[in-house]
Short mmCIF file of C-alpha atoms in Angstrom, two decimals:
data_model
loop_
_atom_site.label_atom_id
_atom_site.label_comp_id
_atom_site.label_asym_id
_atom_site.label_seq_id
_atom_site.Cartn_x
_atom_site.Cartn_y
_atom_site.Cartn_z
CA UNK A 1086 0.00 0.00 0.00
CA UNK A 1087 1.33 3.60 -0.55
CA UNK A 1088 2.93 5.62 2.10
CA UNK A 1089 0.24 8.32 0.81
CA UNK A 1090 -2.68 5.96 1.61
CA UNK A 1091 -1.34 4.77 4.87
CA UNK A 1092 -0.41 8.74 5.93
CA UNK A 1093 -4.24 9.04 5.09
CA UNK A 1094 -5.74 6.24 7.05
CA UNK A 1095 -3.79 7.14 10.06
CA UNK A 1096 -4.78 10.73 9.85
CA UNK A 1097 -8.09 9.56 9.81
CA UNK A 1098 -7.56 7.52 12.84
CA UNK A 1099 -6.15 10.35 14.73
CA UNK A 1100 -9.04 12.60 13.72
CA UNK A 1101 -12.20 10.33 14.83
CA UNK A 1102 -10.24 10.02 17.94
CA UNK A 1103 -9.91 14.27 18.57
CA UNK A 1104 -13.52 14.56 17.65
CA UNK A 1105 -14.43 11.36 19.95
CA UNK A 1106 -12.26 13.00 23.00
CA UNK A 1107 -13.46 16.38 22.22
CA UNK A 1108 -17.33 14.99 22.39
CA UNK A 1109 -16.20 13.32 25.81
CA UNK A 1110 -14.58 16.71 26.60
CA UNK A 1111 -18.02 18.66 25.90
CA UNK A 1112 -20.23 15.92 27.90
CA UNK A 1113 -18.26 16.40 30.70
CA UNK A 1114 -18.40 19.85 31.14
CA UNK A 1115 -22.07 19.86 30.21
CA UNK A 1116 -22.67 17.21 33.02
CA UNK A 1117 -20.62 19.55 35.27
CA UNK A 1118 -22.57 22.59 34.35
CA UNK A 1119 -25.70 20.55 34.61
CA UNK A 1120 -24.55 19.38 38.39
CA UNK A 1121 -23.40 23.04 39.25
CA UNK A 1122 -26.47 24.30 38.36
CA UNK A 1123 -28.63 21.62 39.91
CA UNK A 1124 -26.20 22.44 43.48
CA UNK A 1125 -27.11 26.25 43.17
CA UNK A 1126 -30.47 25.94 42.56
CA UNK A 1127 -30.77 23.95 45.87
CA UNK A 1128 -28.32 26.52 47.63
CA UNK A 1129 -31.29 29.25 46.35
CA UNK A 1130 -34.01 27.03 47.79
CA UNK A 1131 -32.44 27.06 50.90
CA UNK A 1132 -31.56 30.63 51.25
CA UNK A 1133 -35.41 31.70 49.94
CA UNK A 1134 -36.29 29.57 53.04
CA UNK A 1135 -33.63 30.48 55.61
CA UNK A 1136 -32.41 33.89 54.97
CA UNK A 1137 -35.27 35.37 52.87
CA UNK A 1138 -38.02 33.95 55.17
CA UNK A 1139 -36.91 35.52 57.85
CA UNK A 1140 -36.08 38.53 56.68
CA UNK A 1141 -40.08 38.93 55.32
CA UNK A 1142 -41.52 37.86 58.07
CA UNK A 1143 -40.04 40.63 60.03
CA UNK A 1144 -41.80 43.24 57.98
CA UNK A 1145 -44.71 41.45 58.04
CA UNK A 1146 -45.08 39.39 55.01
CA UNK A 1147 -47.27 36.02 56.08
CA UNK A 1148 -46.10 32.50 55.45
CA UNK A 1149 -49.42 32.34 52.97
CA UNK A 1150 -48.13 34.69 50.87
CA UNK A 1151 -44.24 33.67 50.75
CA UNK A 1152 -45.20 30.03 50.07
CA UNK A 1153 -47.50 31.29 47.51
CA UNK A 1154 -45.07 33.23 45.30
CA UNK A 1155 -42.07 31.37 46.05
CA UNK A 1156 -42.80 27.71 46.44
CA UNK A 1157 -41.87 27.05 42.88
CA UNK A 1158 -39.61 29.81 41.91
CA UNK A 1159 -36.38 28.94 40.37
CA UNK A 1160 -33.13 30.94 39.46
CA UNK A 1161 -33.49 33.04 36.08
CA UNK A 1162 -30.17 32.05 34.74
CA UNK A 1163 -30.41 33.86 31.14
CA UNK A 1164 -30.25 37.31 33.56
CA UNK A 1165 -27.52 39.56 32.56
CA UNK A 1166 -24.87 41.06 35.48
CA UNK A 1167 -24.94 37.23 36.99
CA UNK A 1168 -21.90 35.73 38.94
CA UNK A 1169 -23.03 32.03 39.89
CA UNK A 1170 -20.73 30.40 42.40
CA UNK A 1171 -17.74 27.92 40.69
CA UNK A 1172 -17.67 30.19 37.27
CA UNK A 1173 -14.74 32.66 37.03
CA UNK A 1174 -15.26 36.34 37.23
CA UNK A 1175 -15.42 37.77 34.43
CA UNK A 1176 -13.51 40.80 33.64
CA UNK A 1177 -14.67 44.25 33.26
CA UNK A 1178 -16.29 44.45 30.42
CA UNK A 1179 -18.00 47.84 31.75
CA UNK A 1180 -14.40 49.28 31.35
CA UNK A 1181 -14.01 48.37 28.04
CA UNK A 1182 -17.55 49.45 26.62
CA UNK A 1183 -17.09 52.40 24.05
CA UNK A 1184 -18.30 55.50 25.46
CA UNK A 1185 -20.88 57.14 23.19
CA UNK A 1186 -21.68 60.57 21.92
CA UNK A 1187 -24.00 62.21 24.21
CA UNK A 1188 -25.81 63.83 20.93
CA UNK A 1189 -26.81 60.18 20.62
CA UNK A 1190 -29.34 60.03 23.32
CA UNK A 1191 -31.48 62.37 21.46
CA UNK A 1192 -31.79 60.88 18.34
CA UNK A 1193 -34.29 63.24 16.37
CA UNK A 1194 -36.83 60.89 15.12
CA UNK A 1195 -37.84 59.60 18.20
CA UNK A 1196 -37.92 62.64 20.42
CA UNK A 1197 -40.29 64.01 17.39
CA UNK A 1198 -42.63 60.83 17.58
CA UNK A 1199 -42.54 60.81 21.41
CA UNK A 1200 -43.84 64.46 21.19
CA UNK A 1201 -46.53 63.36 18.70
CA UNK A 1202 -47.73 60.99 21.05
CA UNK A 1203 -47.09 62.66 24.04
CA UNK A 1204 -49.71 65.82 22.46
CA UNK A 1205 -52.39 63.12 22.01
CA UNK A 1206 -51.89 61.69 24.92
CA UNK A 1207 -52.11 65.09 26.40
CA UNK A 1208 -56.00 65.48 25.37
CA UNK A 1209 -56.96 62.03 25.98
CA UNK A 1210 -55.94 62.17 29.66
CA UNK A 1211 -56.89 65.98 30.00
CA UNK A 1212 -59.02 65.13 33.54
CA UNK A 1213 -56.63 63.04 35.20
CA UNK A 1214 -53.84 65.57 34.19
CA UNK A 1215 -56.04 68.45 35.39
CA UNK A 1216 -56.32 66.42 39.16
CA UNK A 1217 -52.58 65.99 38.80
CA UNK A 1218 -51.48 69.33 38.34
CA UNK A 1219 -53.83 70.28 41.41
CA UNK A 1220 -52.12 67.93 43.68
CA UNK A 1221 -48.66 67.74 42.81
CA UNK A 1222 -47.72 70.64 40.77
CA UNK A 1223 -45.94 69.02 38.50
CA UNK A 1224 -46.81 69.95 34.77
CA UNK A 1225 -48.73 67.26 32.94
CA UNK A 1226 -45.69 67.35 29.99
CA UNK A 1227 -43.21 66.49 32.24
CA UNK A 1228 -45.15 63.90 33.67
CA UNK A 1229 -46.24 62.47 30.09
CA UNK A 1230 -42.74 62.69 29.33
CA UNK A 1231 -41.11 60.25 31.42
CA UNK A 1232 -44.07 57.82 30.90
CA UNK A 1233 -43.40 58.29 27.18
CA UNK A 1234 -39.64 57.89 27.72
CA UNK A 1235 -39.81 54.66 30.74
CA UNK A 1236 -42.57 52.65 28.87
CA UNK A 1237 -43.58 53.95 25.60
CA UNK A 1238 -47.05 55.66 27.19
CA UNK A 1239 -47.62 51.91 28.49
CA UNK A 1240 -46.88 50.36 25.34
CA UNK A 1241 -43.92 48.48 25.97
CA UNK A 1242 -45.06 45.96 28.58
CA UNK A 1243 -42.58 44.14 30.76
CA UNK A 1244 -42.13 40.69 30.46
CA UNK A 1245 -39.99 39.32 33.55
CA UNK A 1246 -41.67 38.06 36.50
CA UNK A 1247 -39.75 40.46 39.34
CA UNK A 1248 -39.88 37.92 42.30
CA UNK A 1249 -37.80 35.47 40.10
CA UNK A 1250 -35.77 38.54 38.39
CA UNK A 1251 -35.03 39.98 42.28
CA UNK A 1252 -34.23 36.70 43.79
CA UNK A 1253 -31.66 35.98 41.12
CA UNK A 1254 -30.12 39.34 41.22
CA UNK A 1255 -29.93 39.12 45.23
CA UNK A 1256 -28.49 35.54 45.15
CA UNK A 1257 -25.96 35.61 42.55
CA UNK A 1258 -25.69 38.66 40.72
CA UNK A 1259 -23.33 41.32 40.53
CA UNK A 1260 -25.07 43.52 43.04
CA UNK A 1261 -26.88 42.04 45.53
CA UNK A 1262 -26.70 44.27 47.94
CA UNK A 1263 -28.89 46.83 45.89
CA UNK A 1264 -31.54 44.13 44.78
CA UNK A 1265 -32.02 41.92 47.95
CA UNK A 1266 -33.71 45.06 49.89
CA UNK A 1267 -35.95 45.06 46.46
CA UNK A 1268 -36.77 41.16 46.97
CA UNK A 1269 -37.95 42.16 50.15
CA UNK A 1270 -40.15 45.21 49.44
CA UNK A 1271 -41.72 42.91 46.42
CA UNK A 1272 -42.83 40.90 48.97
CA UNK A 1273 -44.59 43.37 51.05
CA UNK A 1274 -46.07 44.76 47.76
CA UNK A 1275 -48.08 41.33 47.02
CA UNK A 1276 -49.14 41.57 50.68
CA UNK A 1277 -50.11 44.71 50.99
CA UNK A 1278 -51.67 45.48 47.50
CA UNK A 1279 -53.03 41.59 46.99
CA UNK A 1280 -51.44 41.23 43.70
CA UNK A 1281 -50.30 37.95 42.11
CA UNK A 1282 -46.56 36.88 41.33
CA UNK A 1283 -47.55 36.45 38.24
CA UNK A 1284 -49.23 40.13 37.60
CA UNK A 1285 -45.84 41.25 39.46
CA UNK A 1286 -43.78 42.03 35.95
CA UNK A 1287 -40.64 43.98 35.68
CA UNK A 1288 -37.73 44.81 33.53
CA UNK A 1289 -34.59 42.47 33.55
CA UNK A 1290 -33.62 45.14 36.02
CA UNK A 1291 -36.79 44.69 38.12
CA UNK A 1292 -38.77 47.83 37.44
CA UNK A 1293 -42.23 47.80 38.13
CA UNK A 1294 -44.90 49.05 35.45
CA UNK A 1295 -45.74 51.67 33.65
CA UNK A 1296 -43.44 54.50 35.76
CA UNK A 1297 -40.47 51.47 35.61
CA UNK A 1298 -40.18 52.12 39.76
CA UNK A 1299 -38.26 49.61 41.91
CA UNK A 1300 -40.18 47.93 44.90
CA UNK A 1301 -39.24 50.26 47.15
CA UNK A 1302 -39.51 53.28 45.17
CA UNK A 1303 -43.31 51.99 44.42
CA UNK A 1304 -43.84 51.45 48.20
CA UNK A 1305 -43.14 54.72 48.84
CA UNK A 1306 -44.58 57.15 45.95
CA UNK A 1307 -47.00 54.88 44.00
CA UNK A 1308 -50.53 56.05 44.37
CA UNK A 1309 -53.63 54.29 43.82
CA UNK A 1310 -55.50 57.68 41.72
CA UNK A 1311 -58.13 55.27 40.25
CA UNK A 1312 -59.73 54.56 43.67
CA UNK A 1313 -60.06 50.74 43.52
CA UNK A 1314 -58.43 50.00 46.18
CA UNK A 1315 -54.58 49.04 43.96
CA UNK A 1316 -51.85 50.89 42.88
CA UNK A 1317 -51.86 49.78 40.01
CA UNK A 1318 -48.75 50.96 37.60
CA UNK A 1319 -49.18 47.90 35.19
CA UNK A 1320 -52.94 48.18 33.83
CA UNK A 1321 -54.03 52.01 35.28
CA UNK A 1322 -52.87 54.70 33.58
CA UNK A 1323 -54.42 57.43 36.30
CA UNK A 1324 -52.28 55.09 38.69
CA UNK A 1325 -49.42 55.41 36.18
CA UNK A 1326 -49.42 59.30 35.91
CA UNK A 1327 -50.06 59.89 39.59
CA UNK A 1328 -47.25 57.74 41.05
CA UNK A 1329 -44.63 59.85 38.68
CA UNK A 1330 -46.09 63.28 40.10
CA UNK A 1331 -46.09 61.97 43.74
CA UNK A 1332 -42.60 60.78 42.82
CA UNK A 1333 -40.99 64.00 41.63
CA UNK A 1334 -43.30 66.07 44.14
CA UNK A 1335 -41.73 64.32 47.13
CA UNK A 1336 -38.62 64.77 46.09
CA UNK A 1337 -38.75 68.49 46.19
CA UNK A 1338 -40.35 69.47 42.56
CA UNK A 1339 -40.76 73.06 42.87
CA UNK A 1340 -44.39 74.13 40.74
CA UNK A 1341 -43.93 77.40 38.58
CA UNK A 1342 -40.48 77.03 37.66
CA UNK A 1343 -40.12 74.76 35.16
CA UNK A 1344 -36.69 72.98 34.48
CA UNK A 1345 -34.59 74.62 32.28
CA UNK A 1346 -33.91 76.36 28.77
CA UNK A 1347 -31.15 76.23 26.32
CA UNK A 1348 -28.57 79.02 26.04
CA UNK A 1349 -26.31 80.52 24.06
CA UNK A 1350 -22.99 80.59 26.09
CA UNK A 1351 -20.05 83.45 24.89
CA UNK A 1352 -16.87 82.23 24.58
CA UNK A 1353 -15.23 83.85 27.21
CA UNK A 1354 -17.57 82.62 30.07
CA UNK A 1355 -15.81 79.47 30.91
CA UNK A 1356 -17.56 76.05 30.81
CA UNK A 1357 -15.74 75.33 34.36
CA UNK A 1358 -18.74 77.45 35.91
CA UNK A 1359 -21.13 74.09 35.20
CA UNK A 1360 -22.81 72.06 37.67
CA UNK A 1361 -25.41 72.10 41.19
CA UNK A 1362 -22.31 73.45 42.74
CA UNK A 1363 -22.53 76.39 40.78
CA UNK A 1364 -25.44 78.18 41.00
CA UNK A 1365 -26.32 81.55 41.24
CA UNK A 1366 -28.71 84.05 40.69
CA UNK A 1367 -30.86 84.41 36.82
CA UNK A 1368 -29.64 87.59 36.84
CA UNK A 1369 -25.92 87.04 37.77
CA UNK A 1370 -25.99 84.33 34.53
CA UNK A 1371 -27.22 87.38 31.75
CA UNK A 1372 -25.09 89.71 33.14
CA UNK A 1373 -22.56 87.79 32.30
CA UNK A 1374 -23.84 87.48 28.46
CA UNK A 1375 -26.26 84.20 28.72
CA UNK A 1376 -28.82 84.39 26.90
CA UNK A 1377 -31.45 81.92 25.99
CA UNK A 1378 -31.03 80.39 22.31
CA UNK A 1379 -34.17 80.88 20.93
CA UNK A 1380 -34.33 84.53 21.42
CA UNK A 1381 -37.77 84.42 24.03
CA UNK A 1382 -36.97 86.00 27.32
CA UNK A 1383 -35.50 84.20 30.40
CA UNK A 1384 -38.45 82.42 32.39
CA UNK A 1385 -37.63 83.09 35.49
CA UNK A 1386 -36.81 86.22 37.51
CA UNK A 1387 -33.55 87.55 38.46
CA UNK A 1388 -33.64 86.07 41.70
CA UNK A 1389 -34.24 82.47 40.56
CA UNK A 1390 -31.39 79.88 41.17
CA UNK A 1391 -29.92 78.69 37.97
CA UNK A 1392 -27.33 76.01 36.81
CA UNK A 1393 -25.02 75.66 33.90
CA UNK A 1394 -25.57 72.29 32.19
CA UNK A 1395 -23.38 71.29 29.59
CA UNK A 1396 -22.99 67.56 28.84
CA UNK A 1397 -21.38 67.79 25.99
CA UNK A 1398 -19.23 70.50 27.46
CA UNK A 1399 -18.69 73.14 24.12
CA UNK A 1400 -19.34 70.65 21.71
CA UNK A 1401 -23.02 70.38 22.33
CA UNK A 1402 -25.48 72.50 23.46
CA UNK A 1403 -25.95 74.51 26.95
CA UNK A 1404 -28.51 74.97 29.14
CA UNK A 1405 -28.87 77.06 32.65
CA UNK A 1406 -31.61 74.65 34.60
CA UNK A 1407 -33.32 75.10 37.83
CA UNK A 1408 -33.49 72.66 41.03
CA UNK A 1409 -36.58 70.91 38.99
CA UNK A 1410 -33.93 69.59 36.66
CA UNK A 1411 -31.71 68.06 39.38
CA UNK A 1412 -35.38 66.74 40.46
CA UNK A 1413 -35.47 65.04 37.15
CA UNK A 1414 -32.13 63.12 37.96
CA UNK A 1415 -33.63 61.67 40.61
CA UNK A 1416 -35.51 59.37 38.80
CA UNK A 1417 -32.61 58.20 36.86
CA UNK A 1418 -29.79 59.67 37.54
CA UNK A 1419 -28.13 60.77 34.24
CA UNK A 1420 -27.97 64.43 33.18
CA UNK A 1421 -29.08 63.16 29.65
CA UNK A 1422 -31.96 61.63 31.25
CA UNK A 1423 -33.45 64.59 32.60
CA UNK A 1424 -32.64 66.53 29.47
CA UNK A 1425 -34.61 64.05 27.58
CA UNK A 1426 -37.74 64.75 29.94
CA UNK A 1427 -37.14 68.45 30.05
CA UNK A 1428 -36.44 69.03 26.26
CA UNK A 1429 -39.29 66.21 25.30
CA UNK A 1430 -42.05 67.90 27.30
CA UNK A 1431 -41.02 71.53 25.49
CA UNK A 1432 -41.42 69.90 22.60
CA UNK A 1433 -45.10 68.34 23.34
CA UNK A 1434 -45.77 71.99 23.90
CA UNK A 1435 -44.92 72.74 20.83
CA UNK A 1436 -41.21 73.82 21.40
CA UNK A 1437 -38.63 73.15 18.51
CA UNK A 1438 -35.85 71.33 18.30
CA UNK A 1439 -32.29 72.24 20.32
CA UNK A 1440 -31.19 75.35 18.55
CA UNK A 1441 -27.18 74.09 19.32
CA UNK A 1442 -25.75 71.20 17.61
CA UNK A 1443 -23.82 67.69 18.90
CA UNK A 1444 -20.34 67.75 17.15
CA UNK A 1445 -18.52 64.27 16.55
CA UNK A 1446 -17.12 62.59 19.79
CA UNK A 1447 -13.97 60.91 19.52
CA UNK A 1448 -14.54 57.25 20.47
CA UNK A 1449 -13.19 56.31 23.61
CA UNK A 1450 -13.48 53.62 26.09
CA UNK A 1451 -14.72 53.26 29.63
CA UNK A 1452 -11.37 52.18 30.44
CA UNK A 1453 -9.47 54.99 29.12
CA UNK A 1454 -11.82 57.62 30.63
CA UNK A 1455 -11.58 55.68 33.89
CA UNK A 1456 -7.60 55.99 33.75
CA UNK A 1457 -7.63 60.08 32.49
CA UNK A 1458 -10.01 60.19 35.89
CA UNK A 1459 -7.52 58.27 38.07
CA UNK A 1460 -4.68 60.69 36.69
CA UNK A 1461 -6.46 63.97 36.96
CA UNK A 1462 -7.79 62.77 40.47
CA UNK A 1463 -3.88 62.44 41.21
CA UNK A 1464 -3.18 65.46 40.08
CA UNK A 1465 -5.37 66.67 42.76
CA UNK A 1466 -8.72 67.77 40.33
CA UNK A 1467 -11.93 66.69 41.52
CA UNK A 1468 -13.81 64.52 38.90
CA UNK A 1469 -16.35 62.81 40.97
CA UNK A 1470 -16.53 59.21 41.36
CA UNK A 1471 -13.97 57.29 39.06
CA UNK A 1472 -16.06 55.19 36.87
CA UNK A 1473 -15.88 55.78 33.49
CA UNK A 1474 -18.57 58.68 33.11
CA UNK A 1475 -18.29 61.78 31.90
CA UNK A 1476 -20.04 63.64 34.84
CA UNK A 1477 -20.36 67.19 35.49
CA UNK A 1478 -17.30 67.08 37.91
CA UNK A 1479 -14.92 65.19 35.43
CA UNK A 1480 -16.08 67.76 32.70
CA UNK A 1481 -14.97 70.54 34.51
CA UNK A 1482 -11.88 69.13 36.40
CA UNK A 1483 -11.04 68.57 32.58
CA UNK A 1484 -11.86 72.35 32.06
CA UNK A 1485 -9.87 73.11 34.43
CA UNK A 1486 -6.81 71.14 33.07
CA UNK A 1487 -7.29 72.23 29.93
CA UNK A 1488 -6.93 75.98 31.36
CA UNK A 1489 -3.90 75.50 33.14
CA UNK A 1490 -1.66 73.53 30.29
CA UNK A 1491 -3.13 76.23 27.99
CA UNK A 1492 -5.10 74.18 25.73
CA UNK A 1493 -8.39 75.00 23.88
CA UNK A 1494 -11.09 75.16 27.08
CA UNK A 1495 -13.61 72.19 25.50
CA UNK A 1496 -14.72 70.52 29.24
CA UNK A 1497 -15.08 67.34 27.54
CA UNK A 1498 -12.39 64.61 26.62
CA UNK A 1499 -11.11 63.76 23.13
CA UNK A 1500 -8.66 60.89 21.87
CA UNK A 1501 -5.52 63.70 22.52
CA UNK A 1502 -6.75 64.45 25.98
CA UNK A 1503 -6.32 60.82 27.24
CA UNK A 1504 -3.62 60.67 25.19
CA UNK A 1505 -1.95 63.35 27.27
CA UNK A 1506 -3.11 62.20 30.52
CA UNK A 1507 -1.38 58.58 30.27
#
């Protein structure tokens, strides 16, 4: 026989027997994933009966209704942000993400569509809107707005059961120690307000509803406006509404004010002056050549506290904002966020577009921004917490920087920046 044919055959051999020890290879570790997650889902059952039992009972929850929603639950293992015991931790990968443009959270065709909506919506609701107002003060755009921008006006409907999503997270995920006091106040929910486990539906993040509120965000400011006897944020829109009034109301929304207004900024006011540590008087912000970018006059009186945002720094838009807006970013803490709500409710009244443009970002990552923090924080600049984000502190400790090594004053990082802060 050749040596060609015999090379052949014996290649053959050898391969079968890779693919034959690689399919051993593959049943193994399936059986060993398979017996790792048959061992965790016991250690859940155990701590749902142990830990979590006891904790609910002390704040009141009955044995009826913890047997009843969490006889049968099991661990949600397709959950993002999950660390099960015996699998490695994985690395960073928040560090790496690219950070994106903040012109990108305001993409036009959707802010124009939510304000279509929104205006509809506006009429439809006109007599629970009108009770709102009453009661909270809050204007009925801003509160349209964030139910336009949480849920789609109701549209988008969750689909995670939150017991199972907040007894995963508080067992094994990345941060239990922010979702187990949410397992908890779930619980109280079904036993105060009589719902089901099954009617109890969140986001993978276990946000309740319409208004997206955590447990113990809906324990405290949801409001049954409906009068039967449920707050219900799921099916009830009045509900819906009300509980995001109550919401911002309690946390200090100030009625008459509004929460801010685009500006044009001159170039020699410098874009270090931005942020809630900031403010000062209307009055002290135009006499120092702010003026509002669509030529109406200031809304507020000279006495009013105002607030350079910029978060973009001078390659986006500005904006001097009241206390309302920092109201706003208590729902979801993100200036963008409550520029969203602010600029979409203008525009539901009819408002145009921002009157300032985004300009290209550089692309950066997490990582990098996280290291030009570390160095600037070293240098002895205050950026905030190091994490990554381009907050208002990091904007101007990078004003700041920029100022003293005589660069171009942009408050916002570009590909040199980091480059230079290495």
């Amino acid at each position: 026989m050749p040596a060609s044919a015999n090379l052949s055959r014996v290649s053959a051999v050898v391969l079968a027997a890779l693919v034959a020890y690689a399919a051993l290879v593959l049943e193994g570790s399936t059986l060993r994933a398979q017996d790792l997650r048959a061992t965790t889902e016991g250690q859940f059952r155990s701590w749902l009966d142990g830990t979590v039992w006891a904790d609910a009972q002390k704040q009141g929850v009955t044995r009826e209704t913890f047997e009843r929603n969490l006889s049968a639950i099991r661990l949600d293992w397709a959950l993002p942000e999950l660390l099960p015991a015996g699998r490695p931790v994985p690395s960073d990968d928040q560090r790496q993400a690219e950070f994106q443009s903040p012109g990108r959270y305001f993409p036009e065709a959707q802010l124009a569509s939510l304000a279509k909506d929104g205006r509809v919506l506006l009429q439809r609701w006109d007599s629970a809107l009108d009770d709102i107002e009453r009661r909270y003060g809050v204007p009925r755009e801003i509160v349209v707005a964030i139910w336009g921008r949480e849920s789609h006006f109701g549209r988008v409907r969750a689909k995670h059961q939150a017991l199972r999503v907040l007894a995963t997270q508080a067992f094994m995920g990345r941060r239990k120690a922010l979702y187990y006091p949410e397992l908890l106040a779930a619980l109280v929910i079904l036993e105060e307000d009589h719902f089901s486990g099954e009617t109890l539906l969140s986001s993978w993040a276990g946000a309740l509803g319409q208004p997206q509120l955590l447990p113990s965000k809906f324990l405290r400011y949801a409001v049954d406006a409906d009068g039967d006897g449920r707050r219900d944020v799921w099916d009830s829109v009045p509900d819906s509404l009300s509980s995001i009034a109550n919401y911002l109301r309690e946390h200090g929304w100030k009625p008459g004010t509004g929460w801010g207004f685009e500006v044009k900024l001159p170039q020699a006011v410098s874009c270090t002056l931005e942020g809630p540590r900031q403010g000062r008087p209307m009055g002290d912000w135009l006499r120092l050549g702010l003026t509002p970018a669509l030529g109406a006059p200031p809304p507020w009186g000279h006495d009013t506290a105002a607030f350079l945002v910029m978060p973009a720094g001078r390659l986006g838009p500005s904006f001097l904002v009241s206390e309302n807006f920092y109201v706003l970013k208590q729902y979801n803490e993100s200036d963008l966020y409550a520029l969203f709500i602010g600029h979409l409710a203008d525009r539901m009244g009819g408002a145009s577009a921002f009157a300032g443009w985004w300009r290209p970002i550089d692309s950066l990552r997490r990582g990098d921004i996280q290291t030009m923090q570390e160095r600037l924080k070293g240098q002895g600049y205050d950026v905030g917490k190091v994490d990554g984000l381009i907050g208002f502190a990091t904007r101007t400790a990078i004003g700041q920087w920029q100022i003293k090594d005589r660069r171009d004053e942009t408050c916002f990082p570009d590909a040199a920046l980091v480059q230079a802060l290495r």
